[in-house]
PDB file of N, CA, C and O in Angstrom:
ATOM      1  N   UNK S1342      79.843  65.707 102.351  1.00 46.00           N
ATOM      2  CA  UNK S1342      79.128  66.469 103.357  1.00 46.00           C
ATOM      3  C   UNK S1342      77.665  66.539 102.952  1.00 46.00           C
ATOM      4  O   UNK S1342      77.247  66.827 101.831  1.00 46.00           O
ATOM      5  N   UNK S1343      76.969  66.242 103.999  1.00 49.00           N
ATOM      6  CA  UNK S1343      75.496  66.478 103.964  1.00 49.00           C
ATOM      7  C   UNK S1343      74.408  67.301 104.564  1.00 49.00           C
ATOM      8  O   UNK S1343      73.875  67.083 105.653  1.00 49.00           O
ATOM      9  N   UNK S1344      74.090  68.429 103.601  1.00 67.00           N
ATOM     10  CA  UNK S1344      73.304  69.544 104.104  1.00 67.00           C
ATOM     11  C   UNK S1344      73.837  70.020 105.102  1.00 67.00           C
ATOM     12  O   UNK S1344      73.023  70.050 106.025  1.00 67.00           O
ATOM     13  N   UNK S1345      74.887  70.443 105.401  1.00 84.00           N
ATOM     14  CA  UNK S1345      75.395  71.366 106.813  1.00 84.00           C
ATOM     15  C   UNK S1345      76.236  70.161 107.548  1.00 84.00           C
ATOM     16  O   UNK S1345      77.398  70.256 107.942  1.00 84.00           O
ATOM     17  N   UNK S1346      75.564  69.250 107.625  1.00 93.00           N
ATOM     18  CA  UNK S1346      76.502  67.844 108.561  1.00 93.00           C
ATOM     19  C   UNK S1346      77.521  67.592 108.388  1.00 93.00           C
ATOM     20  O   UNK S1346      77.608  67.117 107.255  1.00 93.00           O
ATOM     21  N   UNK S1347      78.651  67.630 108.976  1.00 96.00           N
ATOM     22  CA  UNK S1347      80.479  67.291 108.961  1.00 96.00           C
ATOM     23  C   UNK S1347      80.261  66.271 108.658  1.00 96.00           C
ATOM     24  O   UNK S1347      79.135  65.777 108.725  1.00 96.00           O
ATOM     25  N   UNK S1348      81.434  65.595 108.182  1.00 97.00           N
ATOM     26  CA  UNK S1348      82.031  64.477 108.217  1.00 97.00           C
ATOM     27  C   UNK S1348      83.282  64.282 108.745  1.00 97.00           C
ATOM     28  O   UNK S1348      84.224  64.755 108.109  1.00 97.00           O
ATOM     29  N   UNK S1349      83.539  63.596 109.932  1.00 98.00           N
ATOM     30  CA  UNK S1349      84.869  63.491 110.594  1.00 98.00           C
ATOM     31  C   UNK S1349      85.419  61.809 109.815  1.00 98.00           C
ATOM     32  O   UNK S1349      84.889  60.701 109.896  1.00 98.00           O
ATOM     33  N   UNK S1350      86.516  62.207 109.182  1.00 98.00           N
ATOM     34  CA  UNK S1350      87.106  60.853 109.211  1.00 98.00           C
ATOM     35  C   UNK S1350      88.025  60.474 110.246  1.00 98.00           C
ATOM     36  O   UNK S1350      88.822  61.346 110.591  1.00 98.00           O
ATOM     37  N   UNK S1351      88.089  59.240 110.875  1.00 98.00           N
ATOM     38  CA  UNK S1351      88.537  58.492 112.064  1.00 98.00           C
ATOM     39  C   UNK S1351      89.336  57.138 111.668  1.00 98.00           C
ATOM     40  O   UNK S1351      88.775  56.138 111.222  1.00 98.00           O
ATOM     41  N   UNK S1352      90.294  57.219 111.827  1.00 98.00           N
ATOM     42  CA  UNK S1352      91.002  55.929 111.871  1.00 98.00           C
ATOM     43  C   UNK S1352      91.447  55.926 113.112  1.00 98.00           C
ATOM     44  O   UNK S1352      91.830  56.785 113.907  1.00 98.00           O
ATOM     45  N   UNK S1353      91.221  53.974 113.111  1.00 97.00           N
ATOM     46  CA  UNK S1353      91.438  53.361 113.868  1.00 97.00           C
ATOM     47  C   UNK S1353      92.182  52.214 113.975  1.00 97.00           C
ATOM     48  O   UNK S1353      91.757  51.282 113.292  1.00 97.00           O
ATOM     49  N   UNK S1354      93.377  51.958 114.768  1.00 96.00           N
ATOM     50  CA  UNK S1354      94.491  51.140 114.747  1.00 96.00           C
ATOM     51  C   UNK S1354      94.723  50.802 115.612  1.00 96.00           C
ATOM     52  O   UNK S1354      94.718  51.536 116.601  1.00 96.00           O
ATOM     53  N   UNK S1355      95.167  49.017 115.682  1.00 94.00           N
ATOM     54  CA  UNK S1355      95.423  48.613 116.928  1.00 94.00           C
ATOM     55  C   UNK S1355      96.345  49.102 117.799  1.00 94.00           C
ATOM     56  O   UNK S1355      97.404  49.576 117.389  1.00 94.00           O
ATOM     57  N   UNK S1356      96.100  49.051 118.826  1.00 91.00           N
ATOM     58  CA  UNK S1356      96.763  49.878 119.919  1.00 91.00           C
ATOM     59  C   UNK S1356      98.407  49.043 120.472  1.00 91.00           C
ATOM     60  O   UNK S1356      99.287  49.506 121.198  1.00 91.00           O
ATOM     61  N   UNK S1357      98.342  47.979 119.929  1.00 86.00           N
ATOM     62  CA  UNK S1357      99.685  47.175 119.763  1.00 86.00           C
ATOM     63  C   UNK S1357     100.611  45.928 118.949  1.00 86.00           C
ATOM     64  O   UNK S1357      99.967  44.958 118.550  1.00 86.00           O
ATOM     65  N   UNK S1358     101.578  45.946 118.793  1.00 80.00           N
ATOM     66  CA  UNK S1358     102.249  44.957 117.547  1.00 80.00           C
ATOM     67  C   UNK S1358     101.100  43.782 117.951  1.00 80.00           C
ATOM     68  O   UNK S1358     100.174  43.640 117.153  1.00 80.00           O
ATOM     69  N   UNK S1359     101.122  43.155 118.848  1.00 80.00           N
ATOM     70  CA  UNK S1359     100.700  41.893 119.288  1.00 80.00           C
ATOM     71  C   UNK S1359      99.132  42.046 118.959  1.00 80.00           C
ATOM     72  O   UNK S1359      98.395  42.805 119.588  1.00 80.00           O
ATOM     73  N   UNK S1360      98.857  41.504 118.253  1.00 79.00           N
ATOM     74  CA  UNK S1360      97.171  41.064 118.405  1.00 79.00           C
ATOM     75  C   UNK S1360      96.406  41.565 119.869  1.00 79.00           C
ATOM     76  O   UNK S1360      96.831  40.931 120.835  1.00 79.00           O
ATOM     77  N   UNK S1361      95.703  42.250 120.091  1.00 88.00           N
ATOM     78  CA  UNK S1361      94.884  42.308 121.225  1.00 88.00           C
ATOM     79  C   UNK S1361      93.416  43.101 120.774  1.00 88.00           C
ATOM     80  O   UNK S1361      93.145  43.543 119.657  1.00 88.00           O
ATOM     81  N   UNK S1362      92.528  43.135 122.063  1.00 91.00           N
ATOM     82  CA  UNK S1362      90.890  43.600 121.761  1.00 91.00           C
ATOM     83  C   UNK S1362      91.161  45.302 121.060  1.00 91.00           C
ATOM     84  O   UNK S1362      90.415  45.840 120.241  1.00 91.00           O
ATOM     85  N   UNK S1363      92.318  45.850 121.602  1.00 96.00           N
ATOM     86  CA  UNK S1363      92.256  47.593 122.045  1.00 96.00           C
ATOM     87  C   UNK S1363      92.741  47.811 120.621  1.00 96.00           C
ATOM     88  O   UNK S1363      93.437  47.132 119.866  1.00 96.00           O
ATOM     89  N   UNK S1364      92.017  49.225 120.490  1.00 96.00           N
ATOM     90  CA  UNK S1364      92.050  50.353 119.677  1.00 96.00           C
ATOM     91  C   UNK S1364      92.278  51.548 119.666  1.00 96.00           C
ATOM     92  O   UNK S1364      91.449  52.188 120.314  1.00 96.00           O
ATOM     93  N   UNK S1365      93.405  52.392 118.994  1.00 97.00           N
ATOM     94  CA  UNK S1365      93.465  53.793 119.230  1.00 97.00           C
ATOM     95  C   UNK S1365      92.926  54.104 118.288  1.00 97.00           C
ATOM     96  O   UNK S1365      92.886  53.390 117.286  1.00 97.00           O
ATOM     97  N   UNK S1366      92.221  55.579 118.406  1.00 98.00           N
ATOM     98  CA  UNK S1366      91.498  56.302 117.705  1.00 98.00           C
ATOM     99  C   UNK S1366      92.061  57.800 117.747  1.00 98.00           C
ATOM    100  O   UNK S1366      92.345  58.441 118.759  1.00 98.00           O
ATOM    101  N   UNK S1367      92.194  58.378 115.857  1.00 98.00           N
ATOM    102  CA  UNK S1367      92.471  59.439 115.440  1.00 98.00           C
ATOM    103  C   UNK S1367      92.197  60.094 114.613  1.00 98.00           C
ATOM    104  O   UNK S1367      92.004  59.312 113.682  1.00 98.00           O
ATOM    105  N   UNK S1368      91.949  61.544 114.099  1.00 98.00           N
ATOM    106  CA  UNK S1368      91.038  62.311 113.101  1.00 98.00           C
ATOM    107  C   UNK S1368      92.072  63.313 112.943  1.00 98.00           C
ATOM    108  O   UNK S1368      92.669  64.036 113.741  1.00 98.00           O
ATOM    109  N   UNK S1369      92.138  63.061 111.005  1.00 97.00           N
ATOM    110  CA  UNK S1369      92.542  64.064 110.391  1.00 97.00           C
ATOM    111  C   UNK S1369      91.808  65.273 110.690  1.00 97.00           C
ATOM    112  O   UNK S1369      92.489  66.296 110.625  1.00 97.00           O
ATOM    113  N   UNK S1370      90.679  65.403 110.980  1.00 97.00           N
ATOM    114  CA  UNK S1370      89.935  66.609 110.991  1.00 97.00           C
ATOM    115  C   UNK S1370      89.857  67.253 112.245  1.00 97.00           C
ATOM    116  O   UNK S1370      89.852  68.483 112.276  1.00 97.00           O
ATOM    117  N   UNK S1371      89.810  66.738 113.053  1.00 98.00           N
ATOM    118  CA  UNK S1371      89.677  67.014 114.664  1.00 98.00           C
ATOM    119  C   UNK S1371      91.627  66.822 115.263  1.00 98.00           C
ATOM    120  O   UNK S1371      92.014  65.856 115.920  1.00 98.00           O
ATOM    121  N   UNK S1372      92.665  68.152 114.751  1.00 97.00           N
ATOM    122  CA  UNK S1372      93.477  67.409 114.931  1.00 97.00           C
ATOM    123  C   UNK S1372      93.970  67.560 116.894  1.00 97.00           C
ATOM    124  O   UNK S1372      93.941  68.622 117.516  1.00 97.00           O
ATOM    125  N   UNK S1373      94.339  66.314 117.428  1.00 97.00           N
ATOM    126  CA  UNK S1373      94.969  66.481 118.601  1.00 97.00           C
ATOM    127  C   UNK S1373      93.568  65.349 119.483  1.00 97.00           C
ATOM    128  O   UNK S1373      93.685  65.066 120.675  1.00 97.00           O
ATOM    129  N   UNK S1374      92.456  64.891 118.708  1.00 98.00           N
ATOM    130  CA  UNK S1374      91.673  63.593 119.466  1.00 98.00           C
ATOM    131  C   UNK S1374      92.297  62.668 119.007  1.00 98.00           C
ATOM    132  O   UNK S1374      92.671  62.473 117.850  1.00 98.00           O
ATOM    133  N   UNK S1375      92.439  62.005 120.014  1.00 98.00           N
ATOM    134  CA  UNK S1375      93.118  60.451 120.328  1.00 98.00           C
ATOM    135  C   UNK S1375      92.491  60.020 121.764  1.00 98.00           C
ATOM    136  O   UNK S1375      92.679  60.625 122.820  1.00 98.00           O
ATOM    137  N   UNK S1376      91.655  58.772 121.574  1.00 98.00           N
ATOM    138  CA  UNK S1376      90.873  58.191 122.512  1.00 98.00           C
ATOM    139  C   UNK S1376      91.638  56.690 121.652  1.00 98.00           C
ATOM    140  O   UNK S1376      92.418  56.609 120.703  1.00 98.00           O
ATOM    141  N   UNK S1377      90.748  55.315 122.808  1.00 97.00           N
ATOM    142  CA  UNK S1377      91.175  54.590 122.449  1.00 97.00           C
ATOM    143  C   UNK S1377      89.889  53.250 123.162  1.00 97.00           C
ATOM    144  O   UNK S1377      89.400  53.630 124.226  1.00 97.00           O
ATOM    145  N   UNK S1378      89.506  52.201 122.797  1.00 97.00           N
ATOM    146  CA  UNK S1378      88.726  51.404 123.669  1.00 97.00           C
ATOM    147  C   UNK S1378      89.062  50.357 123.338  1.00 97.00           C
ATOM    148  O   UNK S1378      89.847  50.239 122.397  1.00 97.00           O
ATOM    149  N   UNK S1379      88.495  49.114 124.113  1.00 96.00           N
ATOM    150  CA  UNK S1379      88.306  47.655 123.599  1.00 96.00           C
ATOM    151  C   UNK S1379      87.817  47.205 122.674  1.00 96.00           C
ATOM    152  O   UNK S1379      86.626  46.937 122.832  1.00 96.00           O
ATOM    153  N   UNK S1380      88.216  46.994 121.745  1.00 95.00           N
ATOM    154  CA  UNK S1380      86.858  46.457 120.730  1.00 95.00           C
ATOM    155  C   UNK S1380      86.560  48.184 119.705  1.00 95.00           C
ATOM    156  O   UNK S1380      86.851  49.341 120.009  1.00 95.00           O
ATOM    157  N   UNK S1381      85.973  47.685 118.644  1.00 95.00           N
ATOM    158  CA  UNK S1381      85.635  48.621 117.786  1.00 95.00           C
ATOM    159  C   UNK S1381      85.023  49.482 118.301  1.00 95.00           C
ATOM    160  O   UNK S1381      85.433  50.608 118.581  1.00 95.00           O
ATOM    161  N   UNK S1382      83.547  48.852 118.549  1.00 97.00           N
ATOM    162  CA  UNK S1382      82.288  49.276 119.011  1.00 97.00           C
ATOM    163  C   UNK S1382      82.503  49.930 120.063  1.00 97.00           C
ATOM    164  O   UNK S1382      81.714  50.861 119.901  1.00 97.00           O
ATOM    165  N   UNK S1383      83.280  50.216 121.557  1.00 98.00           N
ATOM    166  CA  UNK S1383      83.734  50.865 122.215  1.00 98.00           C
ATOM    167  C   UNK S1383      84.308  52.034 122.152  1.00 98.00           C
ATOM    168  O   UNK S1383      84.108  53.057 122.807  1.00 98.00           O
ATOM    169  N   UNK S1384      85.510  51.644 120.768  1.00 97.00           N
ATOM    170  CA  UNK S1384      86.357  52.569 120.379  1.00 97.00           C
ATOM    171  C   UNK S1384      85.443  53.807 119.738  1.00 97.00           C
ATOM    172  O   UNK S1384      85.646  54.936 120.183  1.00 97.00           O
ATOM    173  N   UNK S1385      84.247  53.575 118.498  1.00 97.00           N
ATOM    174  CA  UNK S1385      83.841  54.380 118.106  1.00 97.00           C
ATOM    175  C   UNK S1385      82.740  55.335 119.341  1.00 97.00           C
ATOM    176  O   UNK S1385      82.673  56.564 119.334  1.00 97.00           O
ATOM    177  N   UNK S1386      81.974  54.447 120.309  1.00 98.00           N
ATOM    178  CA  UNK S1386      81.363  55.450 121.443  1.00 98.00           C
ATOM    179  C   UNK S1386      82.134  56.296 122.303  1.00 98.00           C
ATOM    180  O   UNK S1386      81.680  57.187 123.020  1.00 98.00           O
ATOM    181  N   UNK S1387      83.805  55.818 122.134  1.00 98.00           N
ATOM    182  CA  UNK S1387      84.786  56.992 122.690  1.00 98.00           C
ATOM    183  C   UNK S1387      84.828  58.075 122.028  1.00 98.00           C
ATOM    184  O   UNK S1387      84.499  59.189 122.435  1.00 98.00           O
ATOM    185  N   UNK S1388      85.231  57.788 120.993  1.00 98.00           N
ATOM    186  CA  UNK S1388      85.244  58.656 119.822  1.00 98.00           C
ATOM    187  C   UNK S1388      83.892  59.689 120.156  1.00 98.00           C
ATOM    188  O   UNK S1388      84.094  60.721 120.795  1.00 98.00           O
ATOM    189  N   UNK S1389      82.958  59.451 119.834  1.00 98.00           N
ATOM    190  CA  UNK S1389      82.220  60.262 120.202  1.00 98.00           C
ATOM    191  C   UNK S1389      81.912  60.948 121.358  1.00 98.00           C
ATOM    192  O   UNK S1389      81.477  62.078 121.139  1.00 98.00           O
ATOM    193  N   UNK S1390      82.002  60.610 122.599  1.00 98.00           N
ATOM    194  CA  UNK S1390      82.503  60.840 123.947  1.00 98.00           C
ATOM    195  C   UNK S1390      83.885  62.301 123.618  1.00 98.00           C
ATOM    196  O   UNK S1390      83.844  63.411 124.147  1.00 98.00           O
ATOM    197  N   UNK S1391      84.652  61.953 122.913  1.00 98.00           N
ATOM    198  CA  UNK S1391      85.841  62.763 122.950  1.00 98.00           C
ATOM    199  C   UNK S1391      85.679  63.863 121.521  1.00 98.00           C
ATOM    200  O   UNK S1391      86.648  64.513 121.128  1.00 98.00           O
ATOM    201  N   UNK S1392      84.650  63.920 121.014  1.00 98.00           N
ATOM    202  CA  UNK S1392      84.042  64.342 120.290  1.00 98.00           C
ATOM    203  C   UNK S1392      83.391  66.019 120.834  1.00 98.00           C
ATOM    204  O   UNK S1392      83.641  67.159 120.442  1.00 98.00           O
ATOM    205  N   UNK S1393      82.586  65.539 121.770  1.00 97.00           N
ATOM    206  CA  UNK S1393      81.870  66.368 122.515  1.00 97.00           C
ATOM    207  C   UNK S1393      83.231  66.895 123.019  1.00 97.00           C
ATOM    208  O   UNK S1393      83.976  67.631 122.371  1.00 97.00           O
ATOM    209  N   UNK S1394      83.457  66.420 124.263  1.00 97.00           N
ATOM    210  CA  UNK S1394      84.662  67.417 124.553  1.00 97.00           C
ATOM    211  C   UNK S1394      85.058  68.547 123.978  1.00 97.00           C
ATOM    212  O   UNK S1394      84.960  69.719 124.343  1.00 97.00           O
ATOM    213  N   UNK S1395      85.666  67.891 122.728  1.00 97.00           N
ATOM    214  CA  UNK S1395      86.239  68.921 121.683  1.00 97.00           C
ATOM    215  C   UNK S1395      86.035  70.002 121.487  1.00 97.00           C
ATOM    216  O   UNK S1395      86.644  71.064 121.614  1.00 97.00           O
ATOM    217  N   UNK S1396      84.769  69.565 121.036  1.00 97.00           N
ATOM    218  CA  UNK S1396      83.668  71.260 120.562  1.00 97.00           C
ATOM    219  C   UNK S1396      83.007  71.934 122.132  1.00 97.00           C
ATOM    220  O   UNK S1396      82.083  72.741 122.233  1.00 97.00           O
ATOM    221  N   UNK S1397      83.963  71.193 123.458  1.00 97.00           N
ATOM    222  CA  UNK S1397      83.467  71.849 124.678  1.00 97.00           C
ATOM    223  C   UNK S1397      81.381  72.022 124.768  1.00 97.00           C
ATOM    224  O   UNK S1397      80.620  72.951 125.036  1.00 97.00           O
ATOM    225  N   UNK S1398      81.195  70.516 124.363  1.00 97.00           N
ATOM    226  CA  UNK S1398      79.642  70.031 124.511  1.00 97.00           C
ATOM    227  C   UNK S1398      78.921  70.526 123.677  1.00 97.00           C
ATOM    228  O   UNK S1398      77.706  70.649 123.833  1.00 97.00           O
ATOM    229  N   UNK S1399      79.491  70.851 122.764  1.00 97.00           N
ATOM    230  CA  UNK S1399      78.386  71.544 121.575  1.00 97.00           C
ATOM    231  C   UNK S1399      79.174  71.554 120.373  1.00 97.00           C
ATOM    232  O   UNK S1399      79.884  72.388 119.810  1.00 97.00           O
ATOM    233  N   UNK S1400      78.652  69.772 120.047  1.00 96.00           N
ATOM    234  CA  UNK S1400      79.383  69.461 118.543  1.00 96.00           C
ATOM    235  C   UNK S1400      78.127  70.035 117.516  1.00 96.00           C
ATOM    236  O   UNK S1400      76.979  70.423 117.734  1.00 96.00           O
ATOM    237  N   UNK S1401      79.042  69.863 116.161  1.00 96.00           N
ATOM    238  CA  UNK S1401      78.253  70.615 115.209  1.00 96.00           C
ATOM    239  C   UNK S1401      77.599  68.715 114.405  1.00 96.00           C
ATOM    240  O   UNK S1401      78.115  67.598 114.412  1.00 96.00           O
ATOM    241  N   UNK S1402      76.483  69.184 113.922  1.00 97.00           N
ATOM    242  CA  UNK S1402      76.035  68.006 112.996  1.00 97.00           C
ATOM    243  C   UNK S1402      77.023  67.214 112.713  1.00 97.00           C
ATOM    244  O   UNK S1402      77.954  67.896 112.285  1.00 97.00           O
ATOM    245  N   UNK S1403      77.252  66.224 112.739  1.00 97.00           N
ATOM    246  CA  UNK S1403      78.626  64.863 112.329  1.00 97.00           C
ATOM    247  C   UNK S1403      77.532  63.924 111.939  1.00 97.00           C
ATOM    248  O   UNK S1403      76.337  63.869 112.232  1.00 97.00           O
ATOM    249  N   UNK S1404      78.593  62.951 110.923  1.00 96.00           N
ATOM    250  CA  UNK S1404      78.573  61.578 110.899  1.00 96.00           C
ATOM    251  C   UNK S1404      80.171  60.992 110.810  1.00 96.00           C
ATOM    252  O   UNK S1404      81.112  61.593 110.290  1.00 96.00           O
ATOM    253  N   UNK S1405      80.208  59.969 111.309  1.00 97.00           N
ATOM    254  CA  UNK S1405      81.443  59.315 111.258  1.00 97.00           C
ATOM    255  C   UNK S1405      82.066  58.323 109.907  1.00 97.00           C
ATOM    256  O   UNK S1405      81.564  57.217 109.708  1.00 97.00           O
ATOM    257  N   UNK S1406      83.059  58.784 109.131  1.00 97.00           N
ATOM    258  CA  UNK S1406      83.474  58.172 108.299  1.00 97.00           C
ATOM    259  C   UNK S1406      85.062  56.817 108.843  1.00 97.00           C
ATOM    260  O   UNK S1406      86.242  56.939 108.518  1.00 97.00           O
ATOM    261  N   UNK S1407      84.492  55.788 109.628  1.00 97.00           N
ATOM    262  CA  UNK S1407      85.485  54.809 109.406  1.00 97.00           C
ATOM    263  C   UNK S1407      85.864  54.196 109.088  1.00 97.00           C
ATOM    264  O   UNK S1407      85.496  53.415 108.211  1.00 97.00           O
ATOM    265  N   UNK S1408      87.349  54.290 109.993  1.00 97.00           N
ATOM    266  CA  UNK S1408      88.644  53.242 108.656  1.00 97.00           C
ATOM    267  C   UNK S1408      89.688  52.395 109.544  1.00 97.00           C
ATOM    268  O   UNK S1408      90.784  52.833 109.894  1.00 97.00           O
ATOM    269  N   UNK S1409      89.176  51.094 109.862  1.00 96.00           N
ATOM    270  CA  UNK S1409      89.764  50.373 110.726  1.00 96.00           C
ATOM    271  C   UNK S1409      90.800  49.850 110.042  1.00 96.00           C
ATOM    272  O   UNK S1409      90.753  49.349 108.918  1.00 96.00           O
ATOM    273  N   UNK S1410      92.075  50.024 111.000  1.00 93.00           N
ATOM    274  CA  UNK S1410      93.485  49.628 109.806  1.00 93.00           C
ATOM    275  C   UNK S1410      93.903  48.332 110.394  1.00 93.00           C
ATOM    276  O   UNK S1410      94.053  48.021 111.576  1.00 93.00           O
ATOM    277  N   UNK S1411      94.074  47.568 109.177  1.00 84.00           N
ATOM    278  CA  UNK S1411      94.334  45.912 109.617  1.00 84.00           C
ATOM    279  C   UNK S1411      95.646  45.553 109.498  1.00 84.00           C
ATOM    280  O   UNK S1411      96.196  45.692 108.406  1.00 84.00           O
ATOM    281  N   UNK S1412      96.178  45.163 110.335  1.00 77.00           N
ATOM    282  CA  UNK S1412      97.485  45.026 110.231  1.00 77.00           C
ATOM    283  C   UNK S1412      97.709  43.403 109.127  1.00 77.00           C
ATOM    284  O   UNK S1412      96.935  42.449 109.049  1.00 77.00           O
ATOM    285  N   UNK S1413      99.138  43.629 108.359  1.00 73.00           N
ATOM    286  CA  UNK S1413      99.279  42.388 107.678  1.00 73.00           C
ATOM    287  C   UNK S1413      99.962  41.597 108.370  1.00 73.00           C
ATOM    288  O   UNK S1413     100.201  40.462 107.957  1.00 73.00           O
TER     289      UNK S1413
END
């Protein structure tokens, strides 16, 4: 944590067995967000999108700690 700023950790996992673009997104810290997008880069501007929500438009200082899980 930095000077007052959260840190939300976020994992992110493909959204199905089969190889595809999509991503679900989830936080130990924020529990009960689950968003999901195409692509990383999507996934994490949801994330933040569903972020706000959360804190009902008035999030506190964040940075995002991610952890994209790769399937073997």
């Amino acid at each position: 944590m930095v000077s007052g700023k959260r840190t939300f950790h976020i994992t992110l996992e493909p959204a199905e067995d089969e190889p595809t673009d999509w991503y679900v997104a989830t936080s130990r810290d924020l529990p009960g967000l689950v968003t999901q997008g195409k692509g990383i880069d999507d996934t994490v501007a949801n994330v933040k999108d569903a972020i706000v929500a959360y804190f009902d438009g008035r999030p506190p200082a964040y940075s995002l700690d991610v952890r994209v899980v790769v399937p073997v």
